[in-house]
GROMACS .gro file of C-alpha atoms in nm:
model
  335
    1MET     CA    1 -13.549   7.021  -2.559
    2SER     CA    2 -13.499   6.721  -2.329
    3ASN     CA    3 -13.498   6.487  -2.632
    4THR     CA    4 -13.230   6.700  -2.794
    5VAL     CA    5 -13.018   6.683  -2.479
    6LYS     CA    6 -13.062   6.304  -2.459
    7GLN     CA    7 -12.967   6.262  -2.823
    8ALA     CA    8 -12.658   6.476  -2.773
    9ALA     CA    9 -12.557   6.275  -2.465
   10GLU     CA   10 -12.605   5.944  -2.647
   11ALA     CA   11 -12.400   6.070  -2.942
   12ALA     CA   12 -12.124   6.180  -2.704
   13ARG     CA   13 -12.122   5.838  -2.534
   14ALA     CA   14 -12.107   5.668  -2.871
   15ARG     CA   15 -11.811   5.881  -2.977
   16SER     CA   16 -11.643   5.817  -2.640
   17GLY     CA   17 -11.692   5.442  -2.685
   18GLU     CA   18 -11.544   5.460  -3.033
   19VAL     CA   19 -11.239   5.650  -2.902
   20MET     CA   20 -11.192   5.404  -2.614
   21GLY     CA   21 -11.231   5.112  -2.851
   22ALA     CA   22 -10.977   5.261  -3.088
   23ALA     CA   23 -10.736   5.322  -2.800
   24LYS     CA   24 -10.775   4.964  -2.677
   25GLY     CA   25 -10.733   4.836  -3.028
   26ALA     CA   26 -10.413   5.039  -3.072
   27GLN     CA   27 -10.283   4.915  -2.736
   28SER     CA   28 -10.360   4.555  -2.832
   29ASP     CA   29 -10.185   4.607  -3.165
   30THR     CA   30  -9.879   4.749  -2.985
   31VAL     CA   31  -9.867   4.452  -2.745
   32ALA     CA   32  -9.912   4.212  -3.034
   33VAL     CA   33  -9.628   4.376  -3.227
   34ALA     CA   34  -9.404   4.361  -2.916
   35ASN     CA   35  -9.490   3.995  -2.859
   36ASN     CA   36  -9.430   3.910  -3.222
   37PHE     CA   37  -9.092   4.085  -3.208
   38LEU     CA   38  -8.994   3.898  -2.889
   39HIS     CA   39  -9.084   3.569  -3.052
   40THR     CA   40  -8.882   3.613  -3.368
   41PRO     CA   41  -8.605   3.351  -3.400
   42LEU     CA   42  -8.335   3.618  -3.361
   43MET     CA   43  -8.481   3.758  -3.038
   44ARG     CA   44  -8.553   3.414  -2.892
   45GLY     CA   45  -8.187   3.332  -2.935
   46ALA     CA   46  -8.068   3.671  -2.803
   47LEU     CA   47  -8.300   3.709  -2.501
   48PRO     CA   48  -8.112   3.471  -2.265
   49PHE     CA   49  -7.796   3.675  -2.328
   50ILE     CA   50  -7.973   4.013  -2.290
   51ASN     CA   51  -8.152   3.904  -1.971
   52GLY     CA   52  -7.828   3.759  -1.831
   53GLY     CA   53  -7.632   4.078  -1.893
   54ILE     CA   54  -7.896   4.305  -1.739
   55SER     CA   55  -7.937   4.084  -1.431
   56GLY     CA   56  -7.560   4.064  -1.377
   57MET     CA   57  -7.515   4.441  -1.404
   58VAL     CA   58  -7.799   4.507  -1.157
   59ALA     CA   59  -7.642   4.263  -0.910
   60THR     CA   60  -7.295   4.417  -0.948
   61ALA     CA   61  -7.425   4.768  -0.882
   62VAL     CA   62  -7.565   4.637  -0.551
   63ILE     CA   63  -7.271   4.419  -0.443
   64GLN     CA   64  -6.966   4.621  -0.564
   65PRO     CA   65  -6.854   4.746  -0.216
   66VAL     CA   66  -6.844   4.386  -0.085
   67ASP     CA   67  -6.636   4.280  -0.386
   68MET     CA   68  -6.390   4.563  -0.317
   69ILE     CA   69  -6.348   4.447   0.044
   70LYS     CA   70  -6.309   4.083  -0.068
   71VAL     CA   71  -6.023   4.171  -0.304
   72ARG     CA   72  -5.841   4.376  -0.039
   73ILE     CA   73  -5.867   4.086   0.210
   74GLN     CA   74  -5.719   3.845  -0.045
   75LEU     CA   75  -5.424   4.078  -0.111
   76ALA     CA   76  -5.351   4.154   0.256
   77GLY     CA   77  -5.038   3.995   0.404
   78GLU     CA   78  -4.911   3.863   0.072
   79GLY     CA   79  -4.601   3.643   0.118
   80LYS     CA   80  -4.630   3.633   0.497
   81ALA     CA   81  -4.748   3.346   0.714
   82GLY     CA   82  -4.815   3.547   1.028
   83GLY     CA   83  -4.919   3.900   1.107
   84PRO     CA   84  -5.261   4.048   1.180
   85LYS     CA   85  -5.546   3.908   0.974
   86ALA     CA   86  -5.747   4.145   0.762
   87THR     CA   87  -6.118   4.145   0.843
   88PRO     CA   88  -6.412   4.301   0.657
   89LEU     CA   89  -6.441   4.562   0.931
   90SER     CA   90  -6.071   4.653   0.934
   91VAL     CA   91  -6.054   4.676   0.554
   92THR     CA   92  -6.367   4.892   0.540
   93ARG     CA   93  -6.231   5.118   0.813
   94GLU     CA   94  -5.898   5.152   0.628
   95ILE     CA   95  -6.067   5.240   0.298
   96LEU     CA   96  -6.293   5.500   0.459
   97ALA     CA   97  -6.004   5.649   0.662
   98SER     CA   98  -5.780   5.693   0.358
   99GLY     CA   99  -6.037   5.830   0.117
  100LYS     CA  100  -6.408   5.862   0.078
  101ALA     CA  101  -6.706   5.630   0.102
  102ARG     CA  102  -6.726   5.623  -0.277
  103ASP     CA  103  -6.385   5.450  -0.282
  104LEU     CA  104  -6.582   5.134  -0.199
  105TYR     CA  105  -6.716   5.162  -0.554
  106THR     CA  106  -6.369   5.177  -0.711
  107GLY     CA  107  -6.372   4.975  -1.031
  108LEU     CA  108  -6.751   4.987  -1.074
  109SER     CA  109  -6.715   5.067  -1.445
  110ALA     CA  110  -6.492   4.761  -1.488
  111GLY     CA  111  -6.737   4.550  -1.285
  112LEU     CA  112  -7.027   4.658  -1.505
  113LEU     CA  113  -6.829   4.594  -1.823
  114ARG     CA  114  -6.731   4.252  -1.691
  115GLN     CA  115  -7.095   4.166  -1.625
  116ALA     CA  116  -7.200   4.302  -1.964
  117VAL     CA  117  -6.953   4.060  -2.123
  118TYR     CA  118  -6.911   3.770  -1.879
  119THR     CA  119  -7.258   3.728  -1.729
  120THR     CA  120  -7.424   3.797  -2.063
  121ALA     CA  121  -7.221   3.510  -2.207
  122ARG     CA  122  -7.242   3.263  -1.917
  123ILE     CA  123  -7.616   3.286  -1.851
  124GLY     CA  124  -7.698   3.312  -2.219
  125LEU     CA  125  -7.481   3.011  -2.301
  126PHE     CA  126  -7.618   2.815  -2.003
  127ASP     CA  127  -7.979   2.873  -2.111
  128THR     CA  128  -7.893   2.794  -2.473
  129ILE     CA  129  -7.705   2.474  -2.386
  130MET     CA  130  -7.978   2.367  -2.141
  131GLY     CA  131  -8.243   2.428  -2.409
  132SER     CA  132  -8.052   2.208  -2.651
  133LEU     CA  133  -7.998   1.933  -2.390
  134THR     CA  134  -8.365   1.949  -2.283
  135ALA     CA  135  -8.487   1.915  -2.642
  136ARG     CA  136  -8.253   1.620  -2.697
  137ALA     CA  137  -8.369   1.451  -2.374
  138LYS     CA  138  -8.737   1.500  -2.463
  139ALA     CA  139  -8.678   1.346  -2.806
  140LYS     CA  140  -8.549   1.036  -2.627
  141GLY     CA  141  -8.837   1.038  -2.378
  142LYS     CA  142  -8.609   1.130  -2.089
  143GLY     CA  143  -8.577   1.418  -1.842
  144ILE     CA  144  -8.289   1.653  -1.761
  145GLY     CA  145  -8.070   1.544  -1.468
  146PHE     CA  146  -7.797   1.698  -1.254
  147THR     CA  147  -7.524   1.573  -1.490
  148GLU     CA  148  -7.667   1.774  -1.779
  149ARG     CA  149  -7.706   2.083  -1.560
  150ALA     CA  150  -7.346   2.050  -1.438
  151THR     CA  151  -7.217   2.008  -1.794
  152ALA     CA  152  -7.405   2.316  -1.912
  153GLY     CA  153  -7.281   2.523  -1.614
  154ILE     CA  154  -6.916   2.423  -1.654
  155ALA     CA  155  -6.913   2.478  -2.032
  156ALA     CA  156  -7.090   2.815  -2.010
  157GLY     CA  157  -6.861   2.937  -1.731
  158GLY     CA  158  -6.538   2.839  -1.906
  159LEU     CA  159  -6.629   2.995  -2.241
  160ALA     CA  160  -6.760   3.317  -2.083
  161ALA     CA  161  -6.449   3.357  -1.866
  162VAL     CA  162  -6.217   3.368  -2.167
  163VAL     CA  163  -6.421   3.649  -2.322
  164GLY     CA  164  -6.455   3.843  -1.994
  165ASN     CA  165  -6.094   3.816  -1.868
  166PRO     CA  166  -5.975   4.164  -1.981
  167ALA     CA  167  -6.257   4.338  -1.792
  168ASP     CA  168  -6.193   4.114  -1.490
  169LEU     CA  169  -5.823   4.203  -1.500
  170ALA     CA  170  -5.902   4.575  -1.519
  171LEU     CA  171  -6.133   4.541  -1.218
  172ILE     CA  172  -5.862   4.379  -1.004
  173ARG     CA  173  -5.601   4.637  -1.109
  174MET     CA  174  -5.834   4.925  -1.025
  175GLN     CA  175  -5.928   4.778  -0.687
  176SER     CA  176  -5.568   4.699  -0.588
  177ASP     CA  177  -5.420   5.029  -0.710
  178GLY     CA  178  -5.490   5.199  -0.378
  179LEU     CA  179  -5.264   4.950  -0.196
  180LYS     CA  180  -4.952   5.069  -0.381
  181PRO     CA  181  -4.725   5.355  -0.270
  182LEU     CA  182  -4.846   5.691  -0.403
  183ALA     CA  183  -4.560   5.713  -0.652
  184ASP     CA  184  -4.645   5.374  -0.804
  185ARG     CA  185  -5.020   5.420  -0.840
  186LYS     CA  186  -5.173   5.434  -1.187
  187ASN     CA  187  -5.486   5.624  -1.076
  188TYR     CA  188  -5.698   5.475  -1.352
  189LYS     CA  189  -5.981   5.709  -1.453
  190SER     CA  190  -6.207   5.437  -1.592
  191VAL     CA  191  -6.209   5.080  -1.719
  192ILE     CA  192  -6.120   5.204  -2.069
  193ASP     CA  193  -5.821   5.392  -1.927
  194ALA     CA  194  -5.713   5.080  -1.733
  195LEU     CA  195  -5.740   4.851  -2.037
  196GLY     CA  196  -5.553   5.099  -2.257
  197SER     CA  197  -5.279   5.153  -2.000
  198ILE     CA  198  -5.224   4.779  -1.942
  199ALA     CA  199  -5.217   4.703  -2.315
  200LYS     CA  200  -4.976   4.989  -2.384
  201SER     CA  201  -4.728   4.914  -2.104
  202GLU     CA  202  -4.750   4.533  -2.091
  203GLY     CA  203  -4.884   4.427  -2.429
  204ILE     CA  204  -5.224   4.306  -2.551
  205GLY     CA  205  -5.152   3.955  -2.422
  206ALA     CA  206  -5.132   4.092  -2.066
  207LEU     CA  207  -5.509   4.150  -2.076
  208TRP     CA  208  -5.544   3.773  -2.046
  209ALA     CA  209  -5.314   3.745  -1.743
  210GLY     CA  210  -5.458   3.498  -1.496
  211ALA     CA  211  -5.685   3.352  -1.765
  212ALA     CA  212  -5.623   2.992  -1.653
  213PRO     CA  213  -5.746   3.034  -1.292
  214THR     CA  214  -6.018   3.270  -1.418
  215VAL     CA  215  -6.151   2.996  -1.646
  216VAL     CA  216  -6.124   2.727  -1.376
  217ARG     CA  217  -6.285   2.961  -1.122
  218ALA     CA  218  -6.569   3.037  -1.362
  219MET     CA  219  -6.624   2.669  -1.429
  220ALA     CA  220  -6.626   2.594  -1.055
  221LEU     CA  221  -6.850   2.894  -0.978
  222ASN     CA  222  -7.097   2.812  -1.253
  223PHE     CA  223  -7.100   2.446  -1.153
  224GLY     CA  224  -7.191   2.557  -0.801
  225GLN     CA  225  -7.423   2.841  -0.899
  226LEU     CA  226  -7.615   2.750  -1.213
  227ALA     CA  227  -7.616   2.371  -1.179
  228PHE     CA  228  -7.714   2.372  -0.809
  229PHE     CA  229  -7.969   2.654  -0.863
  230SER     CA  230  -8.137   2.463  -1.143
  231GLU     CA  231  -8.128   2.136  -0.947
  232ALA     CA  232  -8.243   2.293  -0.617
  233LYS     CA  233  -8.531   2.472  -0.787
  234SER     CA  234  -8.635   2.152  -0.962
  235GLN     CA  235  -8.628   1.958  -0.633
  236LEU     CA  236  -8.815   2.232  -0.441
  237LYS     CA  237  -9.081   2.247  -0.710
  238ALA     CA  238  -9.132   1.870  -0.689
  239ARG     CA  239  -9.114   1.833  -0.309
  240THR     CA  240  -9.269   2.153  -0.167
  241THR     CA  241  -9.578   2.368  -0.210
  242TRP     CA  242  -9.383   2.691  -0.165
  243SER     CA  243  -9.449   2.990  -0.385
  244THR     CA  244  -9.235   3.041  -0.695
  245ASN     CA  245  -9.062   3.340  -0.535
  246THR     CA  246  -8.974   3.142  -0.220
  247GLN     CA  247  -8.842   2.853  -0.428
  248THR     CA  248  -8.626   3.091  -0.637
  249LEU     CA  249  -8.490   3.269  -0.327
  250THR     CA  250  -8.407   2.942  -0.146
  251ALA     CA  251  -8.251   2.782  -0.455
  252SER     CA  252  -8.034   3.088  -0.517
  253ALA     CA  253  -7.911   3.086  -0.153
  254VAL     CA  254  -7.814   2.718  -0.189
  255ALA     CA  255  -7.645   2.795  -0.520
  256GLY     CA  256  -7.452   3.084  -0.364
  257PHE     CA  257  -7.301   2.859  -0.095
  258PHE     CA  258  -7.182   2.591  -0.336
  259ALA     CA  259  -7.056   2.852  -0.582
  260SER     CA  260  -6.848   3.008  -0.303
  261PHE     CA  261  -6.713   2.679  -0.175
  262PHE     CA  262  -6.598   2.545  -0.512
  263SER     CA  263  -6.462   2.868  -0.659
  264LEU     CA  264  -6.291   3.060  -0.375
  265PRO     CA  265  -5.941   2.898  -0.402
  266PHE     CA  266  -5.934   2.972  -0.777
  267ASP     CA  267  -6.070   3.323  -0.719
  268PHE     CA  268  -5.788   3.380  -0.469
  269VAL     CA  269  -5.519   3.269  -0.717
  270LYS     CA  270  -5.683   3.469  -0.996
  271THR     CA  271  -5.669   3.784  -0.783
  272ARG     CA  272  -5.301   3.731  -0.696
  273LEU     CA  273  -5.200   3.666  -1.059
  274GLN     CA  274  -5.397   3.960  -1.200
  275LYS     CA  275  -5.270   4.202  -0.937
  276GLN     CA  276  -4.901   4.114  -0.966
  277SER     CA  277  -4.646   4.335  -1.140
  278LYS     CA  278  -4.277   4.280  -1.222
  279GLY     CA  279  -4.027   4.319  -0.939
  280PRO     CA  280  -3.681   4.488  -0.949
  281ASP     CA  281  -3.542   4.172  -1.112
  282GLY     CA  282  -3.792   4.203  -1.398
  283LYS     CA  283  -3.978   3.888  -1.296
  284TYR     CA  284  -4.333   3.831  -1.172
  285PRO     CA  285  -4.382   3.685  -0.820
  286TYR     CA  286  -4.584   3.396  -0.965
  287SER     CA  287  -4.511   3.230  -1.298
  288SER     CA  288  -4.835   3.032  -1.327
  289MET     CA  289  -5.148   2.915  -1.149
  290ALA     CA  290  -4.966   2.607  -1.015
  291ASP     CA  291  -4.672   2.821  -0.899
  292CYS     CA  292  -4.909   3.052  -0.713
  293PHE     CA  293  -5.082   2.760  -0.540
  294LYS     CA  294  -4.742   2.618  -0.443
  295LYS     CA  295  -4.591   2.942  -0.309
  296VAL     CA  296  -4.900   3.053  -0.117
  297THR     CA  297  -4.932   2.708   0.043
  298LYS     CA  298  -4.564   2.714   0.146
  299GLN     CA  299  -4.539   3.078   0.258
  300GLU     CA  300  -4.886   3.151   0.393
  301GLY     CA  301  -5.049   2.815   0.464
  302ILE     CA  302  -5.317   2.620   0.279
  303LEU     CA  303  -5.601   2.778   0.475
  304ARG     CA  304  -5.510   3.116   0.323
  305PHE     CA  305  -5.703   3.010   0.012
  306TYR     CA  306  -6.023   3.015   0.218
  307ARG     CA  307  -5.946   3.332   0.410
  308GLY     CA  308  -6.239   3.569   0.379
  309PHE     CA  309  -6.486   3.290   0.298
  310GLY     CA  310  -6.759   3.477   0.488
  311THR     CA  311  -6.697   3.795   0.289
  312TYR     CA  312  -6.675   3.598  -0.035
  313TYR     CA  313  -7.006   3.425   0.042
  314VAL     CA  314  -7.165   3.760   0.122
  315ARG     CA  315  -7.027   3.876  -0.215
  316ILE     CA  316  -7.129   3.567  -0.413
  317ALA     CA  317  -7.460   3.463  -0.254
  318PRO     CA  318  -7.646   3.797  -0.281
  319HIS     CA  319  -7.494   3.852  -0.627
  320ALA     CA  320  -7.615   3.506  -0.730
  321MET     CA  321  -7.954   3.569  -0.573
  322VAL     CA  322  -8.005   3.908  -0.739
  323THR     CA  323  -7.871   3.783  -1.073
  324LEU     CA  324  -8.082   3.466  -1.078
  325ILE     CA  325  -8.399   3.635  -0.948
  326VAL     CA  326  -8.374   3.921  -1.201
  327ALA     CA  327  -8.292   3.674  -1.480
  328ASP     CA  328  -8.590   3.457  -1.378
  329TYR     CA  329  -8.819   3.763  -1.372
  330LEU     CA  330  -8.699   3.889  -1.708
  331GLY     CA  331  -8.738   3.537  -1.843
  332MET     CA  332  -9.103   3.533  -1.733
  333LEU     CA  333  -9.168   3.877  -1.886
  334THR     CA  334  -9.022   3.775  -2.221
  335ARG     CA  335  -9.152   3.417  -2.231
   0.00000   0.00000   0.00000
């Protein structure tokens, strides 16, 4: 009887081992298939773009209220040199007093669409260009320097900005709509509604209003963000024994500052140009990027371009940090 029980137990263990082995084998096969798929030429080319888009959308979902406040500060006191200065606290209080807390997320759909287009393109293009420049440098027995990083950042930013301008325009229109008199508000329901309304009333070409400062801003921002992030991380890796996470966090904070400093004046002009509408005389307040720079400098003072720098940094730095950290993490997972 005891022998029979032992034999039955051994048979059960053998069957259990076979099942576990089969399960492990199936899991290994699944992982192998996933890895093979990720390493196909098509996916290797697409992953930088996919990772960039996901990281940008995650960052925007976190930072959207700060972006809303930044836009309202830039539009406050337009055409006036004096008057009370808008602050993050006063703008937040005004938004909450006139509506609901969710008004801070006005234009989120446009912000997510913009990231899906713009950040997908800029990070994907940056990684692709950097890969090409790195391979070329290695072939010559050289390393990648700051000049190459800056070139990749500027090129990626400029090209991505052209593609993402319509979504950027819709975001500004949605965020500034609440500043208009009730009778003049468009009350856009979504980014699709905003894009359709603008194209219908102003023409398809209007979706690229403010494209020039948008492109210059993107080039300046990417120069500050991607080039300085890549350079700072390279320097920290060579000169410190910090953990990878600490190096990434520090490099992204440095990148956020330089991105803010270089891009804020162009971001300011972009906001003004994209928000403007025709006056009673049928003309726009600003005819071009240069005209906007000239009029704002004359009417409001040159320091107006850097008004809200703190808010802009709080908008750019965490967004850069979240975007770059998530992109780095996704890059490691899909390497």
